[in-house]
Amino acid sequence: MDEVIQVTQWLSSITPRKKAKLFFFTTHADAPTPMVGSNDVDNHEETQLPLATTVALHNFKNIDEFLKKKVNTFYCNNVIENEITKTDYEYLRFYSACKYLDVVPPFLDLEKKSAIQNKFEMTDEERDYRLLLDSADLVLEKVCDSLKPAGVSQMWTALRKDRNLIRGVKTIEIIGFSVDPNPTGIKECLFFFIVRHLQMIKKINRVNTNRLERLIAQCDESSACEEGRTIEFIIDSLRFYPTELYPFGFCLIMCVNEGRDGAMQEIEKTMEISRHLGMITHTEKNPIKETIERVKEELMKPKYQFYSSFTCWFMSHGDSNSVVLADGETIEREWFLTSFPDISTFQLKPKVFFMVSCRGANKFRLEGDEFECQSATCDYYDIGSALIRNRMLDITDSVRDISYVQPMMDTLVAYSTIPDHLSGRANTHGSIYVDRACVLMSENISRGRSLTEILEHLSQDLHEILQETMDEDRIVYKQACHYDSFFRKTLKLPYTRYPKEDVHSAPQ
């Protein structure tokens, strides 16, 4: 059959709502800069034009033309060995979006897809189409689905009233001030236009969504939200790190086995919980400094930009400032922790480090038959009230910036013990901290718990356990863990438990 006829038939089988979503996913705003070329306003406006004209004219002709052009580009594209191009990224994004929406063109060359994945050096696990979808876009899709046409129209009105958001943008005028978003698919086109516009003028990104939240907050709840949804629910959904679908992220396990009883148990436990959480996992036993440098270089490869989070378990002996590697050499703990957050492939994504080692020789020694514990609480004040807000600074958009980010932002470091203290272990089962952390994470899958909630529970659980030193003194002591967080959003555990067989047999 003629290619033009095939493409026409394929487009005619897609609903307007799915066309809008396919366009949105295909024009992913955070595509890798080195391959995409210029990110100037004119290029973004050109990308926005099909959405603008569709909303203005209630006609999907320009979106159809855009999708036809994409398909034709992919059809004519020759996969160049060893060189990753802009078209390679777009091909994978397009395929994953089609697969997600169940609109894969029957004429799409899947051998080309496999050849591109080979260039990215993707493993069998990484060829799951869900890895190629952008989690932030999936969250925004759900926000759109939670709003009625009237709600998106109210967002548009609020945006048009803010001159700082529309100044110098031609496509804004194409749509006009008054919009009828009720025809099928127009609501989606208008919402996605708003989102991409805010990204284009650098008011929002995958972490900073405050400006979008403020537009939603101006909507009238009674007319803006779909049944079962509220403004609060919709805004709350934007306050979590986007880690939708499988995989939950990439997990690196580094464990020094030499001189550490139960180290293999630690590896098995952390591997099992990471797979249950839906992570793709890599293990390095007995790492040395060269291992760490090699892994850092590996994580700079383009394929890792598709992951939505990064987790690292580092298990070894240590002291107040250093950790001991397999060859007996030591590295500064701070050097290790600051090396990974600056990796570009995981910028604006949550990075979690579990540092399991002693940080000194001190022990919280227990003496006597009775022990008393005290807990301190603090008062929480609602700063959301109008009375208090009126006393606060008026922080305008002109003094806000989301372009420059400190490298440690979006990073959480969980320590198995507090500074200068021991980190206990069992002879056969390894680190007690690792054991309890894996148990609590496993128990809280599907409960909607955040990682920090679980770490707080872990702190309570671990501090209840009486431990004993293995030396002659046989000192009974308690261990206290803690974490340092630079998170800007909440990281929730996935709702789905991923058995091992599901991870390996994920649909391609």
Short mmCIF file of C-alpha atoms in Angstrom, two decimals:
data_model
loop_
_atom_site.label_atom_id
_atom_site.label_comp_id
_atom_site.label_asym_id
_atom_site.label_seq_id
_atom_site.Cartn_x
_atom_site.Cartn_y
_atom_site.Cartn_z
CA MET A 1 0.00 0.00 0.00
CA ASP A 2 1.20 3.52 -0.76
CA GLU A 3 2.92 5.21 2.21
CA VAL A 4 0.74 8.35 1.97
CA ILE A 5 -2.42 6.26 2.14
CA GLN A 6 -1.08 4.31 5.13
CA VAL A 7 -0.28 7.49 7.05
CA THR A 8 -3.70 8.99 6.21
CA GLN A 9 -5.50 5.86 7.41
CA TRP A 10 -3.42 5.78 10.57
CA LEU A 11 -4.22 9.41 11.42
CA SER A 12 -7.91 8.90 10.76
CA SER A 13 -7.96 6.11 13.33
CA ILE A 14 -6.65 8.35 16.15
CA THR A 15 -9.08 10.36 18.29
CA PRO A 16 -8.53 14.13 18.64
CA ARG A 17 -7.62 13.72 22.35
CA LYS A 18 -4.94 11.17 21.52
CA LYS A 19 -3.61 13.35 18.69
CA ALA A 20 -3.17 16.21 21.16
CA LYS A 21 -1.38 13.93 23.61
CA LEU A 22 0.79 12.38 20.92
CA PHE A 23 1.85 15.86 19.81
CA PHE A 24 2.59 16.81 23.43
CA PHE A 25 4.71 13.75 24.16
CA THR A 26 6.51 14.00 20.83
CA THR A 27 7.48 17.65 21.38
CA HIS A 28 9.02 16.85 24.74
CA ALA A 29 10.41 20.13 26.13
CA ASP A 30 13.36 18.63 28.01
CA ALA A 31 14.93 16.82 25.05
CA PRO A 32 18.74 16.66 25.34
CA THR A 33 20.18 20.06 24.41
CA PRO A 34 23.38 18.88 22.63
CA MET A 35 21.38 17.02 20.00
CA VAL A 36 18.34 19.26 19.72
CA GLY A 37 20.14 22.43 18.72
CA SER A 38 18.97 25.93 19.51
CA ASN A 39 16.43 26.41 22.27
CA ASP A 40 15.54 29.99 21.37
CA VAL A 41 12.04 31.39 21.52
CA ASP A 42 11.50 31.35 17.75
CA ASN A 43 12.08 27.59 17.56
CA HIS A 44 9.71 26.99 20.46
CA GLU A 45 7.08 29.23 18.92
CA GLU A 46 7.30 27.23 15.71
CA THR A 47 6.67 24.07 17.73
CA GLN A 48 3.73 25.72 19.48
CA LEU A 49 2.11 26.88 16.24
CA PRO A 50 0.15 23.66 15.50
CA LEU A 51 -1.37 23.73 19.01
CA ALA A 52 -2.24 27.42 18.70
CA THR A 53 -3.95 27.08 15.32
CA THR A 54 -5.81 23.95 16.42
CA VAL A 55 -7.27 25.81 19.42
CA ALA A 56 -8.09 28.91 17.36
CA LEU A 57 -9.64 27.11 14.38
CA HIS A 58 -10.97 23.93 16.06
CA ASN A 59 -9.20 22.06 13.31
CA PHE A 60 -6.48 19.40 13.70
CA LYS A 61 -5.07 19.90 10.21
CA ASN A 62 -1.75 21.37 11.38
CA ILE A 63 -1.22 18.72 14.04
CA ASP A 64 -1.93 16.08 11.39
CA GLU A 65 0.65 17.71 9.13
CA PHE A 66 3.18 17.78 11.96
CA LEU A 67 2.66 14.06 12.68
CA LYS A 68 2.86 13.22 8.96
CA LYS A 69 6.16 15.07 8.72
CA LYS A 70 7.49 13.18 11.75
CA VAL A 71 6.53 9.83 10.28
CA ASN A 72 8.09 10.73 6.95
CA THR A 73 11.31 11.82 8.67
CA PHE A 74 11.49 8.51 10.52
CA TYR A 75 10.70 6.59 7.35
CA CYS A 76 13.54 8.25 5.45
CA ASN A 77 16.00 8.27 8.32
CA ASN A 78 19.00 5.99 8.02
CA VAL A 79 20.37 4.86 11.35
CA ILE A 80 23.99 5.99 11.42
CA GLU A 81 26.15 3.58 13.35
CA ASN A 82 27.68 4.89 16.60
CA GLU A 83 26.40 8.45 16.19
CA ILE A 84 23.38 9.44 18.27
CA THR A 85 21.34 12.14 16.52
CA LYS A 86 18.38 14.36 17.28
CA THR A 87 16.22 12.12 15.08
CA ASP A 88 17.24 9.07 17.14
CA TYR A 89 15.89 10.68 20.30
CA GLU A 90 12.72 11.76 18.53
CA TYR A 91 12.18 8.29 17.07
CA LEU A 92 12.32 6.68 20.52
CA ARG A 93 10.09 9.36 22.06
CA PHE A 94 7.59 9.00 19.23
CA TYR A 95 7.50 5.21 19.43
CA SER A 96 7.06 5.18 23.22
CA ALA A 97 4.25 7.77 23.01
CA CYS A 98 2.46 5.75 20.32
CA LYS A 99 2.86 2.57 22.37
CA TYR A 100 1.55 4.28 25.52
CA LEU A 101 -1.48 5.68 23.66
CA ASP A 102 -2.00 2.40 21.77
CA VAL A 103 -1.67 4.06 18.35
CA VAL A 104 1.55 2.51 17.01
CA PRO A 105 1.59 2.92 13.21
CA PRO A 106 1.57 -0.54 11.59
CA PHE A 107 4.18 0.69 9.12
CA LEU A 108 6.66 1.97 11.77
CA ASP A 109 10.01 0.24 11.29
CA LEU A 110 10.70 -1.50 14.61
CA GLU A 111 14.06 -2.72 13.37
CA LYS A 112 15.16 0.91 13.22
CA LYS A 113 13.99 1.32 16.81
CA SER A 114 16.11 -1.65 17.87
CA ALA A 115 19.09 -0.30 15.94
CA ILE A 116 18.76 3.05 17.72
CA GLN A 117 18.50 1.33 21.09
CA ASN A 118 21.69 -0.53 20.22
CA LYS A 119 23.42 2.82 19.72
CA PHE A 120 22.27 3.85 23.18
CA GLU A 121 23.73 0.57 24.50
CA MET A 122 20.41 -0.34 26.08
CA THR A 123 20.08 -3.65 27.91
CA ASP A 124 17.04 -5.90 27.49
CA GLU A 125 15.45 -4.32 30.59
CA GLU A 126 16.02 -0.83 29.21
CA ARG A 127 14.19 -1.58 25.97
CA ASP A 128 10.84 -1.41 27.75
CA TYR A 129 8.94 1.42 26.03
CA ARG A 130 7.94 2.87 29.42
CA LEU A 131 11.54 3.89 30.13
CA LEU A 132 11.41 6.18 27.08
CA LEU A 133 8.37 8.12 28.30
CA ASP A 134 9.03 11.28 30.27
CA SER A 135 7.51 11.00 33.75
CA ALA A 136 7.00 14.75 34.05
CA ASP A 137 4.89 14.76 30.87
CA LEU A 138 2.82 11.86 32.23
CA VAL A 139 2.07 13.81 35.40
CA LEU A 140 0.98 16.82 33.33
CA GLU A 141 -1.24 14.55 31.23
CA LYS A 142 -3.00 13.42 34.42
CA VAL A 143 -3.45 17.03 35.51
CA CYS A 144 -5.07 17.76 32.16
CA ASP A 145 -7.37 14.74 32.52
CA SER A 146 -8.45 16.04 35.96
CA LEU A 147 -9.61 19.38 34.58
CA LYS A 148 -12.80 20.13 32.71
CA PRO A 149 -12.71 22.36 29.59
CA ALA A 150 -13.94 25.24 31.76
CA GLY A 151 -10.98 24.77 34.11
CA VAL A 152 -8.42 24.99 31.30
CA SER A 153 -10.26 28.03 29.92
CA GLN A 154 -9.97 29.71 33.32
CA MET A 155 -6.23 28.95 33.39
CA TRP A 156 -5.91 30.57 29.96
CA THR A 157 -7.75 33.68 31.13
CA ALA A 158 -5.47 33.97 34.17
CA LEU A 159 -2.38 33.56 31.98
CA ARG A 160 -3.57 36.21 29.49
CA LYS A 161 -4.04 38.70 32.33
CA ASP A 162 -0.40 38.41 33.38
CA ARG A 163 1.55 40.54 30.91
CA ASN A 164 4.87 39.17 32.11
CA LEU A 165 3.84 35.73 30.84
CA ILE A 166 2.70 36.74 27.36
CA ARG A 167 4.92 39.67 26.35
CA GLY A 168 6.46 39.20 22.88
CA VAL A 169 4.91 35.78 22.19
CA LYS A 170 3.16 35.70 18.81
CA THR A 171 1.35 32.39 19.20
CA ILE A 172 -0.55 33.79 22.20
CA GLU A 173 -2.33 36.24 19.89
CA ILE A 174 -3.25 33.50 17.42
CA ILE A 175 -5.43 31.87 20.07
CA GLY A 176 -6.93 35.14 21.25
CA PHE A 177 -8.45 35.99 24.61
CA SER A 178 -11.71 34.06 24.52
CA VAL A 179 -11.51 30.32 23.85
CA ASP A 180 -14.11 27.59 23.45
CA PRO A 181 -12.32 24.47 24.73
CA ASN A 182 -15.35 22.18 24.61
CA PRO A 183 -14.90 20.45 21.22
CA THR A 184 -13.16 17.10 21.63
CA GLY A 185 -9.39 17.46 21.94
CA ILE A 186 -9.33 21.27 22.18
CA LYS A 187 -9.09 21.26 25.97
CA GLU A 188 -5.99 19.09 25.71
CA CYS A 189 -4.42 21.28 23.03
CA LEU A 190 -4.98 24.44 25.08
CA PHE A 191 -3.62 22.89 28.29
CA PHE A 192 -0.53 21.51 26.56
CA PHE A 193 0.02 24.89 24.90
CA ILE A 194 -0.02 26.56 28.33
CA VAL A 195 2.42 24.03 29.74
CA ARG A 196 4.89 24.21 26.86
CA HIS A 197 4.61 28.01 26.87
CA LEU A 198 5.54 28.20 30.57
CA GLN A 199 8.46 25.86 29.89
CA MET A 200 9.51 27.95 26.90
CA ILE A 201 9.74 31.17 28.93
CA LYS A 202 11.49 29.26 31.75
CA LYS A 203 8.78 29.63 34.36
CA ILE A 204 8.36 25.90 35.01
CA ASN A 205 10.33 22.69 34.55
CA ARG A 206 10.03 19.13 35.87
CA VAL A 207 10.80 20.31 39.45
CA ASN A 208 9.67 23.95 39.53
CA THR A 209 5.92 23.94 38.92
CA ASN A 210 4.85 26.79 41.21
CA ARG A 211 3.77 29.06 38.34
CA LEU A 212 1.52 26.36 36.88
CA GLU A 213 0.10 25.61 40.33
CA ARG A 214 -0.79 29.28 40.77
CA LEU A 215 -2.73 29.28 37.49
CA ILE A 216 -4.67 26.18 38.58
CA ALA A 217 -5.33 27.71 42.02
CA GLN A 218 -7.19 30.59 40.34
CA CYS A 219 -9.77 28.21 38.87
CA ASP A 220 -13.29 27.87 40.24
CA GLU A 221 -13.41 24.38 41.74
CA SER A 222 -17.10 23.81 41.10
CA SER A 223 -16.73 24.25 37.34
CA ALA A 224 -13.06 23.45 36.76
CA CYS A 225 -12.57 19.91 38.07
CA GLU A 226 -13.69 16.55 36.77
CA GLU A 227 -15.84 14.46 39.09
CA GLY A 228 -13.90 13.17 42.08
CA ARG A 229 -11.15 15.76 41.68
CA THR A 230 -10.48 18.99 43.59
CA ILE A 231 -8.11 21.90 43.04
CA GLU A 232 -6.14 20.76 46.08
CA PHE A 233 -5.83 17.22 44.70
CA ILE A 234 -4.62 18.48 41.31
CA ILE A 235 -2.04 20.85 42.81
CA ASP A 236 -0.82 18.17 45.23
CA SER A 237 -0.14 15.85 42.28
CA LEU A 238 2.41 18.40 41.05
CA ARG A 239 4.27 18.45 44.35
CA PHE A 240 5.78 15.00 43.97
CA TYR A 241 8.83 14.09 41.95
CA PRO A 242 7.56 12.66 38.66
CA THR A 243 8.39 8.94 38.73
CA GLU A 244 5.41 7.51 36.85
CA LEU A 245 5.36 4.02 35.37
CA TYR A 246 8.20 1.50 35.19
CA PRO A 247 11.08 1.80 35.84
CA PHE A 248 11.02 3.78 39.09
CA GLY A 249 14.66 4.67 38.45
CA PHE A 250 18.22 3.40 38.24
CA CYS A 251 19.78 1.78 41.31
CA LEU A 252 23.54 1.43 41.83
CA ILE A 253 24.69 -0.96 44.57
CA MET A 254 28.31 -0.72 45.72
CA CYS A 255 29.39 -3.10 48.47
CA VAL A 256 32.80 -3.86 49.95
CA ASN A 257 32.76 -7.55 50.87
CA GLU A 258 36.27 -7.94 52.29
CA GLY A 259 36.24 -8.01 56.09
CA ARG A 260 32.51 -7.40 56.31
CA ASP A 261 30.49 -10.38 57.51
CA GLY A 262 27.07 -10.63 55.87
CA ALA A 263 27.99 -8.38 52.94
CA MET A 264 26.45 -10.77 50.42
CA GLN A 265 23.20 -10.63 52.40
CA GLU A 266 23.28 -6.85 52.08
CA ILE A 267 23.65 -7.10 48.32
CA GLU A 268 20.82 -9.61 48.01
CA LYS A 269 18.45 -7.52 50.14
CA THR A 270 19.15 -4.25 48.35
CA MET A 271 18.86 -5.91 44.95
CA GLU A 272 15.55 -7.49 45.90
CA ILE A 273 13.98 -4.30 47.24
CA SER A 274 15.17 -2.23 44.29
CA ARG A 275 13.59 -4.69 41.87
CA HIS A 276 10.37 -4.76 43.89
CA LEU A 277 10.33 -0.98 43.59
CA GLY A 278 10.67 -1.29 39.83
CA MET A 279 14.27 -0.09 39.53
CA ILE A 280 16.80 -1.30 37.01
CA THR A 281 19.79 -2.32 39.10
CA HIS A 282 23.55 -2.54 38.67
CA THR A 283 25.88 -4.02 41.31
CA GLU A 284 29.57 -3.38 41.89
CA LYS A 285 31.20 -5.72 44.43
CA ASN A 286 34.43 -4.66 46.15
CA PRO A 287 34.69 -1.23 44.49
CA ILE A 288 37.95 0.71 44.35
CA LYS A 289 38.42 4.33 43.29
CA GLU A 290 38.81 3.33 39.63
CA THR A 291 35.45 1.55 39.89
CA ILE A 292 33.76 4.74 41.07
CA GLU A 293 35.32 6.80 38.26
CA ARG A 294 34.26 4.18 35.70
CA VAL A 295 30.68 4.14 37.00
CA LYS A 296 30.48 7.95 36.95
CA GLU A 297 31.62 7.93 33.33
CA GLU A 298 29.04 5.25 32.51
CA LEU A 299 26.24 7.32 34.04
CA MET A 300 27.06 10.20 31.70
CA LYS A 301 25.95 8.13 28.70
CA PRO A 302 22.84 9.45 26.92
CA LYS A 303 20.58 6.51 27.82
CA TYR A 304 20.53 7.51 31.49
CA GLN A 305 18.65 10.72 30.73
CA PHE A 306 15.56 8.52 30.23
CA TYR A 307 15.58 7.46 33.90
CA SER A 308 13.43 9.44 36.33
CA SER A 309 15.48 8.88 39.52
CA PHE A 310 18.84 7.63 40.82
CA THR A 311 19.50 5.59 43.97
CA CYS A 312 22.86 4.46 45.31
CA TRP A 313 23.61 2.04 48.16
CA PHE A 314 27.23 2.32 49.33
CA MET A 315 28.21 -0.25 51.99
CA SER A 316 31.68 -0.44 53.51
CA HIS A 317 33.74 0.28 56.61
CA GLY A 318 34.35 3.93 57.44
CA ASP A 319 35.32 6.59 59.95
CA SER A 320 34.22 10.14 60.64
CA ASN A 321 35.13 11.51 57.22
CA SER A 322 36.05 8.57 54.97
CA VAL A 323 34.89 5.22 53.63
CA VAL A 324 37.18 2.26 53.06
CA LEU A 325 37.38 0.69 49.59
CA ALA A 326 38.11 -2.94 48.72
CA ASP A 327 41.85 -2.34 48.27
CA GLY A 328 42.16 -0.70 51.70
CA GLU A 329 42.38 2.81 50.27
CA THR A 330 40.03 5.45 51.66
CA ILE A 331 38.07 8.22 49.96
CA GLU A 332 36.40 11.22 51.51
CA ARG A 333 32.71 10.58 51.99
CA GLU A 334 31.98 14.14 50.92
CA TRP A 335 33.93 13.66 47.68
CA PHE A 336 31.85 10.62 46.84
CA LEU A 337 28.55 12.35 47.59
CA THR A 338 29.32 15.48 45.58
CA SER A 339 30.58 13.54 42.56
CA PHE A 340 27.25 12.03 41.51
CA PRO A 341 24.66 14.82 41.93
CA ASP A 342 26.45 16.90 39.28
CA ILE A 343 25.97 14.26 36.58
CA SER A 344 23.93 15.96 33.85
CA THR A 345 21.75 12.95 32.99
CA PHE A 346 20.13 13.11 36.44
CA GLN A 347 19.74 16.86 36.84
CA LEU A 348 16.31 17.95 38.15
CA LYS A 349 15.67 14.34 39.20
CA PRO A 350 15.68 12.84 42.71
CA LYS A 351 18.99 11.29 43.76
CA VAL A 352 19.07 9.16 46.91
CA PHE A 353 22.22 7.88 48.63
CA PHE A 354 22.23 5.25 51.37
CA MET A 355 25.63 5.52 53.06
CA VAL A 356 26.07 2.42 55.20
CA SER A 357 29.31 2.55 57.20
CA CYS A 358 30.68 3.54 60.58
CA ARG A 359 31.37 7.25 61.04
CA GLY A 360 33.49 6.84 64.15
CA ALA A 361 33.89 4.56 67.17
CA ASN A 362 31.52 6.20 69.65
CA LYS A 363 28.55 4.26 70.98
CA PHE A 364 25.35 5.38 72.63
CA ARG A 365 26.04 3.10 75.59
CA LEU A 366 23.15 1.88 77.72
CA GLU A 367 23.75 1.39 81.44
CA GLY A 368 21.41 0.17 84.14
CA ASP A 369 18.19 -1.80 83.93
CA GLU A 370 15.86 0.97 82.90
CA PHE A 371 16.19 3.36 80.01
CA GLU A 372 14.13 6.45 79.46
CA CYS A 373 13.61 8.06 76.08
CA GLN A 374 12.38 11.56 75.45
CA SER A 375 11.01 12.90 72.20
CA ALA A 376 10.80 16.51 71.20
CA THR A 377 8.02 17.97 69.10
CA CYS A 378 7.73 21.33 67.45
CA ASP A 379 4.76 23.50 66.68
CA TYR A 380 3.59 23.86 63.10
CA TYR A 381 2.02 27.09 61.98
CA ASP A 382 -0.26 27.45 59.00
CA ILE A 383 1.40 30.16 56.93
CA GLY A 384 -1.30 29.75 54.31
CA SER A 385 -3.76 32.00 56.13
CA ALA A 386 -4.43 35.40 54.65
CA LEU A 387 -3.50 37.11 57.94
CA ILE A 388 0.03 35.74 58.04
CA ARG A 389 0.54 35.94 54.28
CA ASN A 390 -0.17 39.65 54.43
CA ARG A 391 2.87 40.06 56.69
CA MET A 392 5.17 38.16 54.35
CA LEU A 393 7.35 39.48 51.54
CA ASP A 394 5.70 39.85 48.16
CA ILE A 395 8.06 37.73 46.04
CA THR A 396 7.37 38.63 42.41
CA ASP A 397 8.21 36.60 39.30
CA SER A 398 10.90 39.12 38.39
CA VAL A 399 13.11 37.94 41.27
CA ARG A 400 12.56 34.23 40.64
CA ASP A 401 14.80 32.03 38.50
CA ILE A 402 14.66 28.30 37.72
CA SER A 403 17.53 28.14 35.22
CA TYR A 404 20.47 27.82 37.61
CA VAL A 405 20.48 25.01 40.14
CA GLN A 406 22.94 24.10 42.90
CA PRO A 407 24.36 20.61 42.10
CA MET A 408 23.23 19.11 45.43
CA MET A 409 19.60 20.12 44.94
CA ASP A 410 17.14 17.23 44.54
CA THR A 411 19.55 14.99 46.49
CA LEU A 412 18.89 13.05 49.69
CA VAL A 413 21.67 11.36 51.66
CA ALA A 414 20.62 8.74 54.21
CA TYR A 415 23.27 7.72 56.76
CA SER A 416 23.18 4.45 58.68
CA THR A 417 24.50 6.21 61.79
CA ILE A 418 25.10 9.68 63.19
CA PRO A 419 28.52 11.38 63.01
CA ASP A 420 31.37 9.81 65.03
CA HIS A 421 29.35 6.68 65.85
CA LEU A 422 29.37 2.99 64.97
CA SER A 423 27.09 1.37 62.41
CA GLY A 424 26.06 -2.05 63.74
CA ARG A 425 25.95 -5.31 61.83
CA ALA A 426 25.02 -8.94 62.41
CA ASN A 427 27.57 -11.65 61.65
CA THR A 428 25.34 -13.51 59.19
CA HIS A 429 22.93 -10.87 57.93
CA GLY A 430 25.19 -7.85 57.52
CA SER A 431 24.09 -4.29 58.28
CA ILE A 432 21.07 -4.04 60.59
CA TYR A 433 20.28 -0.68 58.97
CA VAL A 434 20.13 -2.24 55.49
CA ASP A 435 17.93 -5.07 56.79
CA ARG A 436 15.37 -2.76 58.43
CA ALA A 437 15.40 -0.27 55.52
CA CYS A 438 14.60 -3.01 53.00
CA VAL A 439 11.86 -4.48 55.22
CA LEU A 440 10.14 -1.11 55.72
CA MET A 441 10.32 -0.15 52.04
CA SER A 442 8.91 -3.54 51.05
CA GLU A 443 6.04 -3.21 53.54
CA ASN A 444 5.13 0.29 52.38
CA ILE A 445 4.89 -0.33 48.64
CA SER A 446 1.30 0.37 47.52
CA ARG A 447 0.57 2.51 50.59
CA GLY A 448 1.43 5.84 49.02
CA ARG A 449 4.24 6.53 51.50
CA SER A 450 6.99 8.99 50.71
CA LEU A 451 10.65 8.05 51.09
CA THR A 452 11.15 10.53 53.92
CA GLU A 453 8.19 9.07 55.84
CA ILE A 454 9.81 5.65 55.59
CA LEU A 455 13.20 7.01 56.68
CA GLU A 456 11.57 8.57 59.73
CA HIS A 457 9.92 5.24 60.56
CA LEU A 458 13.30 3.56 60.02
CA SER A 459 14.90 5.98 62.48
CA GLN A 460 12.35 5.00 65.12
CA ASP A 461 12.59 1.28 64.36
CA LEU A 462 16.40 1.14 64.37
CA HIS A 463 16.72 3.13 67.57
CA GLU A 464 14.56 0.60 69.43
CA ILE A 465 16.97 -2.25 68.68
CA LEU A 466 19.53 -3.18 71.34
CA GLN A 467 22.89 -4.09 69.83
CA GLU A 468 26.01 -5.53 71.40
CA THR A 469 29.66 -5.12 70.46
CA MET A 470 31.57 -8.26 69.52
CA ASP A 471 34.67 -7.39 71.54
CA GLU A 472 35.54 -8.44 75.09
CA ASP A 473 33.57 -5.60 76.66
CA ARG A 474 30.27 -6.77 75.11
CA ILE A 475 28.84 -3.26 75.34
CA VAL A 476 25.10 -2.89 74.75
CA TYR A 477 24.35 0.17 72.65
CA LYS A 478 21.79 1.79 70.36
CA GLN A 479 22.23 3.07 66.86
CA ALA A 480 20.68 6.24 65.47
CA CYS A 481 20.36 6.95 61.74
CA HIS A 482 19.53 10.21 60.00
CA TYR A 483 19.31 11.85 56.59
CA ASP A 484 20.13 15.17 54.95
CA SER A 485 17.64 16.29 52.34
CA PHE A 486 17.96 18.84 49.55
CA PHE A 487 14.68 17.70 48.00
CA ARG A 488 12.36 20.27 46.46
CA LYS A 489 9.49 17.87 45.98
CA THR A 490 8.22 14.73 47.70
CA LEU A 491 9.46 11.35 46.44
CA LYS A 492 6.79 8.68 46.76
CA LEU A 493 7.36 4.96 46.47
CA PRO A 494 5.53 3.36 43.54
CA TYR A 495 2.09 1.88 44.11
CA THR A 496 2.95 -1.32 42.26
CA ARG A 497 5.21 -4.10 43.48
CA TYR A 498 7.32 -5.42 40.61
CA PRO A 499 8.13 -9.13 40.97
CA LYS A 500 11.39 -10.22 39.38
CA GLU A 501 9.68 -12.00 36.52
CA ASP A 502 7.64 -8.90 35.63
CA VAL A 503 10.76 -6.75 35.35
CA HIS A 504 12.34 -9.12 32.84
CA SER A 505 9.17 -9.74 30.82
CA ALA A 506 8.00 -6.14 30.52
CA PRO A 507 6.26 -5.45 27.19
CA GLN A 508 8.57 -4.14 24.50
#
